[in-house]
CSV table of C-alpha atoms in Angstrom, one decimal:
chain,number,residue,atom,x,y,z
A,1,UNK,CA,0.0,0.0,0.0
A,2,UNK,CA,1.3,3.4,-0.9
A,3,UNK,CA,1.7,6.0,1.8
A,4,UNK,CA,-0.7,9.0,1.7
A,5,UNK,CA,1.0,12.4,0.9
A,6,UNK,CA,-1.3,14.4,3.2
A,7,UNK,CA,-1.1,17.5,0.9
A,8,UNK,CA,-3.8,20.2,1.1
A,9,UNK,CA,-5.4,18.5,4.1
A,10,UNK,CA,-6.6,20.0,7.4
A,11,UNK,CA,-5.0,18.7,10.6
A,12,UNK,CA,-8.0,16.6,11.3
A,13,UNK,CA,-7.9,15.0,7.9
A,14,UNK,CA,-4.2,14.4,8.2
A,15,UNK,CA,-4.6,12.7,11.5
A,16,UNK,CA,-7.4,10.5,10.1
A,17,UNK,CA,-5.3,9.6,7.1
A,18,UNK,CA,-2.3,8.8,9.3
A,19,UNK,CA,-4.4,6.6,11.6
A,20,UNK,CA,-5.9,4.7,8.6
A,21,UNK,CA,-2.5,4.2,7.0
A,22,UNK,CA,-0.8,3.0,10.2
A,23,UNK,CA,-3.7,0.7,11.0
A,24,UNK,CA,-3.3,-0.8,7.5
A,25,UNK,CA,0.3,-1.6,8.4
A,26,UNK,CA,-0.9,-3.6,11.5
A,27,UNK,CA,-0.8,-0.9,14.2
A,28,UNK,CA,-3.3,-1.2,17.1
A,29,UNK,CA,-4.8,2.2,16.5
A,30,UNK,CA,-8.3,3.5,16.0
A,31,UNK,CA,-9.1,5.1,12.6
A,32,UNK,CA,-11.3,7.7,14.4
A,33,UNK,CA,-9.7,10.9,15.7
A,34,UNK,CA,-9.6,11.3,19.5
A,35,UNK,CA,-12.2,13.3,21.2
A,36,UNK,CA,-9.5,14.6,23.5
A,37,UNK,CA,-8.0,16.8,20.8
A,38,UNK,CA,-5.0,17.0,18.5
A,39,UNK,CA,-2.4,16.2,21.2
A,40,UNK,CA,-4.0,12.9,21.9
A,41,UNK,CA,-4.2,12.3,18.1
A,42,UNK,CA,-0.5,13.1,17.8
A,43,UNK,CA,0.5,10.9,20.7
A,44,UNK,CA,-1.5,8.0,19.2
A,45,UNK,CA,0.1,8.4,15.8
A,46,UNK,CA,3.6,8.7,17.3
A,47,UNK,CA,3.0,5.6,19.4
A,48,UNK,CA,2.2,3.6,16.2
A,49,UNK,CA,4.8,5.4,14.0
A,50,UNK,CA,7.4,2.5,14.2
A,51,UNK,CA,5.0,0.4,12.1
A,52,UNK,CA,6.2,2.5,9.2
A,53,UNK,CA,9.4,0.5,9.4
A,54,UNK,CA,7.4,-2.5,8.3
A,55,UNK,CA,6.7,-0.8,5.0
A,56,UNK,CA,8.7,-2.3,2.2
A,57,UNK,CA,9.1,1.0,0.4
A,58,UNK,CA,11.5,3.4,2.2
A,59,UNK,CA,10.1,6.4,0.3
A,60,UNK,CA,6.6,5.7,1.7
A,61,UNK,CA,7.9,5.3,5.2
A,62,UNK,CA,9.9,8.6,4.9
A,63,UNK,CA,6.8,10.4,3.6
A,64,UNK,CA,4.7,9.2,6.5
A,65,UNK,CA,7.3,10.0,9.2
A,66,UNK,CA,7.8,13.5,7.7
A,67,UNK,CA,4.1,14.1,7.9
A,68,UNK,CA,4.3,13.5,11.6
A,69,UNK,CA,7.2,16.0,11.7
A,70,UNK,CA,5.1,18.6,10.0
A,71,UNK,CA,2.4,18.2,12.7
A,72,UNK,CA,4.9,18.0,15.6
A,73,UNK,CA,6.8,21.2,14.8
A,74,UNK,CA,3.5,23.1,15.0
A,75,UNK,CA,2.9,22.1,18.6
A,76,UNK,CA,3.9,24.8,21.2
A,77,UNK,CA,7.2,23.8,23.0
A,78,UNK,CA,5.5,23.8,26.4
A,79,UNK,CA,3.3,20.8,25.2
A,80,UNK,CA,5.6,19.1,22.7
A,81,UNK,CA,8.5,18.0,24.8
A,82,UNK,CA,7.2,14.5,25.7
A,83,UNK,CA,5.9,14.0,22.1
A,84,UNK,CA,9.3,15.0,20.6
A,85,UNK,CA,11.1,12.6,23.0
A,86,UNK,CA,8.7,9.8,22.2
A,87,UNK,CA,9.1,10.3,18.4
A,88,UNK,CA,12.9,10.4,18.7
A,89,UNK,CA,12.9,7.2,20.7
A,90,UNK,CA,10.8,5.5,18.0
A,91,UNK,CA,13.2,6.6,15.3
A,92,UNK,CA,16.2,5.3,17.0
A,93,UNK,CA,14.7,1.8,16.9
A,94,UNK,CA,14.8,1.3,13.1
A,95,UNK,CA,15.2,-2.4,12.5
A,96,UNK,CA,17.5,-2.2,9.4
A,97,UNK,CA,20.2,-0.1,7.9
A,98,UNK,CA,17.8,1.1,5.1
A,99,UNK,CA,15.1,2.2,7.6
A,100,UNK,CA,17.8,3.6,9.8
A,101,UNK,CA,18.8,5.9,7.0
A,102,UNK,CA,15.2,6.9,6.6
A,103,UNK,CA,15.0,7.7,10.4
A,104,UNK,CA,18.2,9.7,10.1
A,105,UNK,CA,16.8,11.9,7.3
A,106,UNK,CA,13.5,12.4,9.3
A,107,UNK,CA,15.4,13.4,12.4
A,108,UNK,CA,17.4,15.9,10.3
A,109,UNK,CA,14.1,17.5,9.2
A,110,UNK,CA,12.9,17.6,12.7
A,111,UNK,CA,16.1,19.2,13.9
A,112,UNK,CA,15.8,21.9,11.2
A,113,UNK,CA,12.1,22.5,11.7
A,114,UNK,CA,12.0,22.7,15.5
A,115,UNK,CA,13.5,26.1,15.6
A,116,UNK,CA,17.0,27.4,16.2
A,117,UNK,CA,16.3,28.6,19.8
A,118,UNK,CA,14.2,25.7,21.0
A,119,UNK,CA,15.6,23.8,24.0
A,120,UNK,CA,14.3,20.6,22.4
A,121,UNK,CA,17.0,20.9,19.8
A,122,UNK,CA,19.4,19.2,22.2
A,123,UNK,CA,17.2,16.1,22.6
A,124,UNK,CA,16.7,15.9,18.8
A,125,UNK,CA,20.5,16.3,18.1
A,126,UNK,CA,21.3,13.7,20.8
A,127,UNK,CA,19.1,11.1,19.1
A,128,UNK,CA,20.4,12.3,15.7
A,129,UNK,CA,23.9,11.3,16.8
A,130,UNK,CA,22.6,7.9,18.0
A,131,UNK,CA,21.1,7.2,14.6
A,132,UNK,CA,24.1,8.6,12.8
A,133,UNK,CA,26.2,6.0,14.7
A,134,UNK,CA,23.8,3.2,13.6
A,135,UNK,CA,24.0,4.3,10.0
A,136,UNK,CA,27.6,5.4,9.7
A,137,UNK,CA,26.5,9.0,9.1
A,138,UNK,CA,28.4,10.7,12.0
A,139,UNK,CA,30.4,13.0,9.6
A,140,UNK,CA,27.1,14.5,8.5
A,141,UNK,CA,26.2,15.8,12.0
A,142,UNK,CA,29.5,16.3,13.7
A,143,UNK,CA,32.8,17.7,12.4
A,144,UNK,CA,34.0,20.4,14.6
A,145,UNK,CA,34.2,20.1,18.4
A,146,UNK,CA,34.6,23.8,19.0
A,147,UNK,CA,31.5,24.7,17.0
A,148,UNK,CA,29.5,22.1,18.9
A,149,UNK,CA,30.8,23.6,22.2
A,150,UNK,CA,29.7,27.0,21.1
A,151,UNK,CA,26.3,25.7,20.2
A,152,UNK,CA,25.9,24.0,23.5
A,153,UNK,CA,26.9,27.3,25.3
A,154,UNK,CA,24.4,29.3,23.2
A,155,UNK,CA,21.7,26.8,24.1
A,156,UNK,CA,22.7,27.0,27.7
A,157,UNK,CA,22.9,23.2,27.9
A,158,UNK,CA,23.9,22.1,31.4
A,159,UNK,CA,27.0,20.1,32.4
A,160,UNK,CA,25.2,16.8,32.8
A,161,UNK,CA,23.6,16.9,29.4
A,162,UNK,CA,26.9,18.1,27.8
A,163,UNK,CA,28.6,15.1,29.4
A,164,UNK,CA,25.9,12.8,28.1
A,165,UNK,CA,26.3,14.0,24.6
A,166,UNK,CA,30.1,13.9,24.6
A,167,UNK,CA,30.0,10.4,26.0
A,168,UNK,CA,27.7,9.3,23.2
A,169,UNK,CA,29.9,11.1,20.6
A,170,UNK,CA,33.0,9.3,21.9
A,171,UNK,CA,31.3,5.9,21.5
A,172,UNK,CA,30.0,6.6,18.0
A,173,UNK,CA,33.4,8.0,16.9
A,174,UNK,CA,35.2,4.9,18.3
A,175,UNK,CA,32.8,2.6,16.4
A,176,UNK,CA,33.4,4.7,13.3
A,177,UNK,CA,37.2,4.2,13.6
A,178,UNK,CA,37.8,7.9,14.1
A,179,UNK,CA,40.2,7.5,17.0
A,180,UNK,CA,41.8,10.9,16.8
A,181,UNK,CA,38.5,12.8,17.1
A,182,UNK,CA,37.2,10.3,19.6
A,183,UNK,CA,40.2,11.1,21.8
A,184,UNK,CA,39.6,14.8,21.6
A,185,UNK,CA,36.0,14.3,22.5
A,186,UNK,CA,36.9,12.2,25.5
A,187,UNK,CA,39.5,14.7,26.7
A,188,UNK,CA,36.8,17.4,26.4
A,189,UNK,CA,34.4,15.2,28.4
A,190,UNK,CA,37.0,14.6,31.2
A,191,UNK,CA,37.7,18.3,31.3
A,192,UNK,CA,34.1,19.0,32.3
A,193,UNK,CA,34.7,17.4,35.7
A,194,UNK,CA,36.1,19.4,38.7
A,195,UNK,CA,38.0,18.4,41.8
A,196,UNK,CA,34.7,18.0,43.6
A,197,UNK,CA,33.1,15.5,41.2
A,198,UNK,CA,36.2,13.9,39.5
A,199,UNK,CA,35.4,10.7,41.3
A,200,UNK,CA,32.1,10.5,39.3
A,201,UNK,CA,34.1,10.3,36.1
A,202,UNK,CA,35.8,7.0,37.0
A,203,UNK,CA,34.3,5.0,34.1
A,204,UNK,CA,34.9,7.8,31.6
A,205,UNK,CA,38.6,8.2,32.7
A,206,UNK,CA,39.0,4.4,32.5
A,207,UNK,CA,37.5,4.3,29.1
A,208,UNK,CA,39.7,7.2,27.9
A,209,UNK,CA,42.9,5.4,29.0
A,210,UNK,CA,41.9,2.1,27.4
A,211,UNK,CA,41.0,3.8,24.1
A,212,UNK,CA,44.3,5.7,24.0
A,213,UNK,CA,46.3,2.7,24.8
A,214,UNK,CA,44.5,0.6,22.2
A,215,UNK,CA,44.7,3.1,19.4
A,216,UNK,CA,47.6,2.2,17.1
A,217,UNK,CA,48.0,5.8,16.1
A,218,UNK,CA,48.1,7.4,19.6
A,219,UNK,CA,51.6,7.5,21.1
A,220,UNK,CA,51.8,10.7,23.2
A,221,UNK,CA,49.6,10.4,26.3
A,222,UNK,CA,51.3,12.5,29.0
A,223,UNK,CA,48.5,15.1,28.7
A,224,UNK,CA,46.1,12.5,30.2
A,225,UNK,CA,47.9,12.4,33.5
A,226,UNK,CA,47.0,16.0,34.4
A,227,UNK,CA,43.3,15.4,33.9
A,228,UNK,CA,41.5,15.4,37.2
A,229,UNK,CA,39.5,12.3,36.6
A,230,UNK,CA,42.6,10.4,35.6
A,231,UNK,CA,44.5,11.7,38.6
A,232,UNK,CA,41.7,10.2,40.7
A,233,UNK,CA,42.7,6.7,39.5
A,234,UNK,CA,46.3,7.0,40.9
A,235,UNK,CA,47.2,3.8,42.7
A,236,UNK,CA,45.1,1.6,40.5
A,237,UNK,CA,46.4,-0.8,37.9
A,238,UNK,CA,45.0,1.2,35.0
A,239,UNK,CA,46.8,4.3,36.1
A,240,UNK,CA,50.1,2.3,36.5
A,241,UNK,CA,49.7,1.0,33.0
A,242,UNK,CA,49.1,4.4,31.6
A,243,UNK,CA,52.3,5.7,33.4
A,244,UNK,CA,54.3,3.0,31.7
A,245,UNK,CA,53.1,4.0,28.3
A,246,UNK,CA,53.8,7.7,29.1
A,247,UNK,CA,57.4,7.5,30.4
A,248,UNK,CA,58.8,4.0,30.9
A,249,UNK,CA,60.4,1.4,28.7
A,250,UNK,CA,59.5,-2.0,27.2
A,251,UNK,CA,61.0,-3.8,30.2
A,252,UNK,CA,58.6,-2.1,32.6
A,253,UNK,CA,55.6,-3.1,30.4
A,254,UNK,CA,56.8,-6.7,30.2
A,255,UNK,CA,57.2,-6.9,34.0
A,256,UNK,CA,53.7,-5.3,34.5
A,257,UNK,CA,52.1,-7.8,32.0
A,258,UNK,CA,53.7,-10.8,33.7
A,259,UNK,CA,52.3,-9.7,37.0
A,260,UNK,CA,48.9,-8.6,35.7
A,261,UNK,CA,48.2,-10.6,32.6
A,262,UNK,CA,44.5,-11.2,33.4
A,263,UNK,CA,44.0,-7.5,34.1
A,264,UNK,CA,45.5,-6.4,30.7
A,265,UNK,CA,43.5,-9.0,28.8
A,266,UNK,CA,40.3,-7.9,30.6
A,267,UNK,CA,40.7,-4.5,29.1
A,268,UNK,CA,40.3,-5.9,25.7
A,269,UNK,CA,43.9,-4.8,24.7
A,270,UNK,CA,46.1,-6.8,22.5
A,271,UNK,CA,49.4,-7.8,24.1
A,272,UNK,CA,51.1,-7.9,20.7
A,273,UNK,CA,49.9,-4.4,19.9
A,274,UNK,CA,51.0,-3.2,23.3
A,275,UNK,CA,54.5,-4.7,22.6
A,276,UNK,CA,54.8,-2.9,19.3
A,277,UNK,CA,53.7,0.4,20.7
A,278,UNK,CA,56.0,0.1,23.7
A,279,UNK,CA,58.9,-0.7,21.4
A,280,UNK,CA,58.2,2.4,19.4
A,281,UNK,CA,57.9,4.5,22.5
A,282,UNK,CA,61.1,3.0,24.0
A,283,UNK,CA,63.0,3.8,20.7
A,284,UNK,CA,61.7,7.4,20.9
A,285,UNK,CA,63.1,7.7,24.5
A,286,UNK,CA,66.4,6.2,23.4
A,287,UNK,CA,66.6,8.7,20.5
A,288,UNK,CA,66.2,11.7,22.9
A,289,UNK,CA,69.7,11.1,24.3
A,290,UNK,CA,71.4,9.0,21.6
A,291,UNK,CA,71.9,10.1,18.0
A,292,UNK,CA,73.8,7.0,17.1
A,293,UNK,CA,72.2,3.7,18.3
A,294,UNK,CA,73.9,0.4,17.5
A,295,UNK,CA,71.8,-2.4,16.3
A,296,UNK,CA,72.9,-4.5,19.2
A,297,UNK,CA,71.4,-1.9,21.7
A,298,UNK,CA,68.1,-1.9,19.8
A,299,UNK,CA,68.0,-5.7,19.9
A,300,UNK,CA,68.7,-5.7,23.6
A,301,UNK,CA,66.4,-2.9,24.7
A,302,UNK,CA,63.5,-3.8,22.4
A,303,UNK,CA,64.0,-7.6,22.6
A,304,UNK,CA,64.2,-8.0,18.8
A,305,UNK,CA,65.9,-10.6,16.7
A,306,UNK,CA,68.8,-9.4,14.6
A,307,UNK,CA,66.9,-9.8,11.4
A,308,UNK,CA,63.9,-7.7,12.8
A,309,UNK,CA,65.9,-4.5,13.5
A,310,UNK,CA,65.7,-2.9,10.1
A,311,UNK,CA,62.1,-3.6,9.5
A,312,UNK,CA,61.3,-2.1,13.0
A,313,UNK,CA,63.2,1.1,12.2
A,314,UNK,CA,61.3,1.4,9.0
A,315,UNK,CA,58.0,1.1,11.0
A,316,UNK,CA,59.3,3.9,13.3
A,317,UNK,CA,60.0,6.2,10.3
A,318,UNK,CA,56.5,5.5,8.9
A,319,UNK,CA,54.9,6.9,12.1
A,320,UNK,CA,57.0,10.1,11.7
A,321,UNK,CA,57.8,9.9,15.4
A,322,UNK,CA,61.5,10.1,14.6
A,323,UNK,CA,63.7,10.9,11.7
A,324,UNK,CA,66.7,8.6,11.2
A,325,UNK,CA,68.8,6.7,8.7
A,326,UNK,CA,70.0,3.1,8.7
A,327,UNK,CA,73.7,2.6,8.4
A,328,UNK,CA,73.9,-1.0,7.4
A,329,UNK,CA,77.7,-1.0,7.0
A,330,UNK,CA,78.3,0.2,10.6
A,331,UNK,CA,75.2,-1.7,11.9
A,332,UNK,CA,73.7,1.4,13.5
A,333,UNK,CA,70.8,3.9,13.3
A,334,UNK,CA,71.6,7.6,12.9
A,335,UNK,CA,68.9,9.7,14.5
A,336,UNK,CA,68.4,13.3,13.3
A,337,UNK,CA,65.3,14.2,15.4
A,338,UNK,CA,62.6,12.6,17.5
A,339,UNK,CA,59.4,13.6,19.2
A,340,UNK,CA,59.4,13.8,23.0
A,341,UNK,CA,57.2,11.3,24.8
A,342,UNK,CA,56.6,13.8,27.5
A,343,UNK,CA,56.7,17.6,27.4
A,344,UNK,CA,57.6,19.0,30.8
A,345,UNK,CA,59.9,21.7,32.2
A,346,UNK,CA,63.1,20.3,30.6
A,347,UNK,CA,61.5,20.3,27.2
A,348,UNK,CA,60.2,23.8,27.6
A,349,UNK,CA,63.6,24.9,28.7
A,350,UNK,CA,65.1,23.3,25.6
A,351,UNK,CA,62.5,25.0,23.4
A,352,UNK,CA,63.4,28.3,25.1
A,353,UNK,CA,67.0,27.8,24.3
A,354,UNK,CA,66.3,27.0,20.7
A,355,UNK,CA,64.1,30.1,20.2
A,356,UNK,CA,66.8,32.3,21.8
A,357,UNK,CA,69.4,30.8,19.5
A,358,UNK,CA,67.2,31.5,16.5
A,359,UNK,CA,66.6,35.1,17.7
A,360,UNK,CA,70.4,35.7,18.1
A,361,UNK,CA,71.0,34.2,14.6
A,362,UNK,CA,68.3,36.4,13.0
A,363,UNK,CA,69.8,39.4,14.8
A,364,UNK,CA,73.2,38.7,13.3
A,365,UNK,CA,71.7,38.3,9.9
A,366,UNK,CA,69.8,41.6,10.3
A,367,UNK,CA,73.0,43.3,11.4
A,368,UNK,CA,75.0,42.0,8.5
A,369,UNK,CA,72.2,43.0,6.1
A,370,UNK,CA,72.3,46.6,7.4
A,371,UNK,CA,76.1,46.6,7.0
A,372,UNK,CA,75.9,45.5,3.4
A,373,UNK,CA,73.1,48.0,2.8
A,374,UNK,CA,75.2,50.9,4.2
A,375,UNK,CA,78.2,49.9,2.1
A,376,UNK,CA,76.0,49.9,-1.0
A,377,UNK,CA,74.7,53.4,-0.3
A,378,UNK,CA,78.3,54.7,0.4
A,379,UNK,CA,79.5,53.2,-3.0
A,380,UNK,CA,76.7,54.8,-4.9
A,381,UNK,CA,77.4,58.1,-3.1
A,382,UNK,CA,81.1,58.0,-4.0
A,383,UNK,CA,80.3,57.3,-7.7
A,384,UNK,CA,77.9,60.2,-7.9
A,385,UNK,CA,80.4,62.6,-6.3
């Protein structure tokens, strides 16, 4: 059966047509409009709206659901909140990817139609993100964390709701394999907690650490240690493990894993991936103080076989964590630069010294330029005279 279009119809006629159509799909709904008025009609229709997902034709389902949107956005906000929440919940339960895409488009229309200053926009957006995660459409509704923060501030969304949205975004981004953005969202989430309520962020902090450790593209994690919710975990195994990845060497990880194998496995982390990441991090740490590293030292520190050294160094270069050359003849690695695993006071001091050196060098260049310029002027003056 084709869905009605509801064009050029009064609200009463539209409700009647919607009731008839949903009933034809199997919904337990009366065809007669309610004597209690349009709000009761709208609630009945929304309660049965998920029967649209039984329609074989996505276009018909979308048409019907958009008809409900057109009625819903006309309801005053003071009366529409429970109806909007009910409709959003129905749309998040689409039983297939195709119908999920229909629900996603309908939610987009509801978000656009509900009004820029409506407080209900938060609820619609939250459910839009949920459905975006189900349909791999997150890039259509979220791209810029700063813009979203500004929007939440304009809407005067409270801390608890902000945390709820950030938590959902993190889950969706992780599922979508967008680890870098997921990490930014999680750090933003942890930053919303204070000293007074940091203990409430235990699960979020734990999840943040596990996500960072498990992400093959995340290597620098010292910034996590200063977050209040992460500091609250000090003394626990998860915090000890993070500290190892931030500043210690492969040997420390192996000792930790030997003593806490069941714990590491319970986190869902791959021991082999952990080994590879710790080898990379250990090499970075070695490169901070050694510009010429013999193959034998690499074998010993990273517990590699002789034939694995060169391929490992190539893996390091691919990450761009360090710049180096392999000297096969001398059996060594020549390091030209490396990223620091941690950036504390010594690194700031080193950066200060580099900047002062550059400043002095530029001053000398400027002085020499002025000298050359004066000499040129004097030569021209002598010729003219």
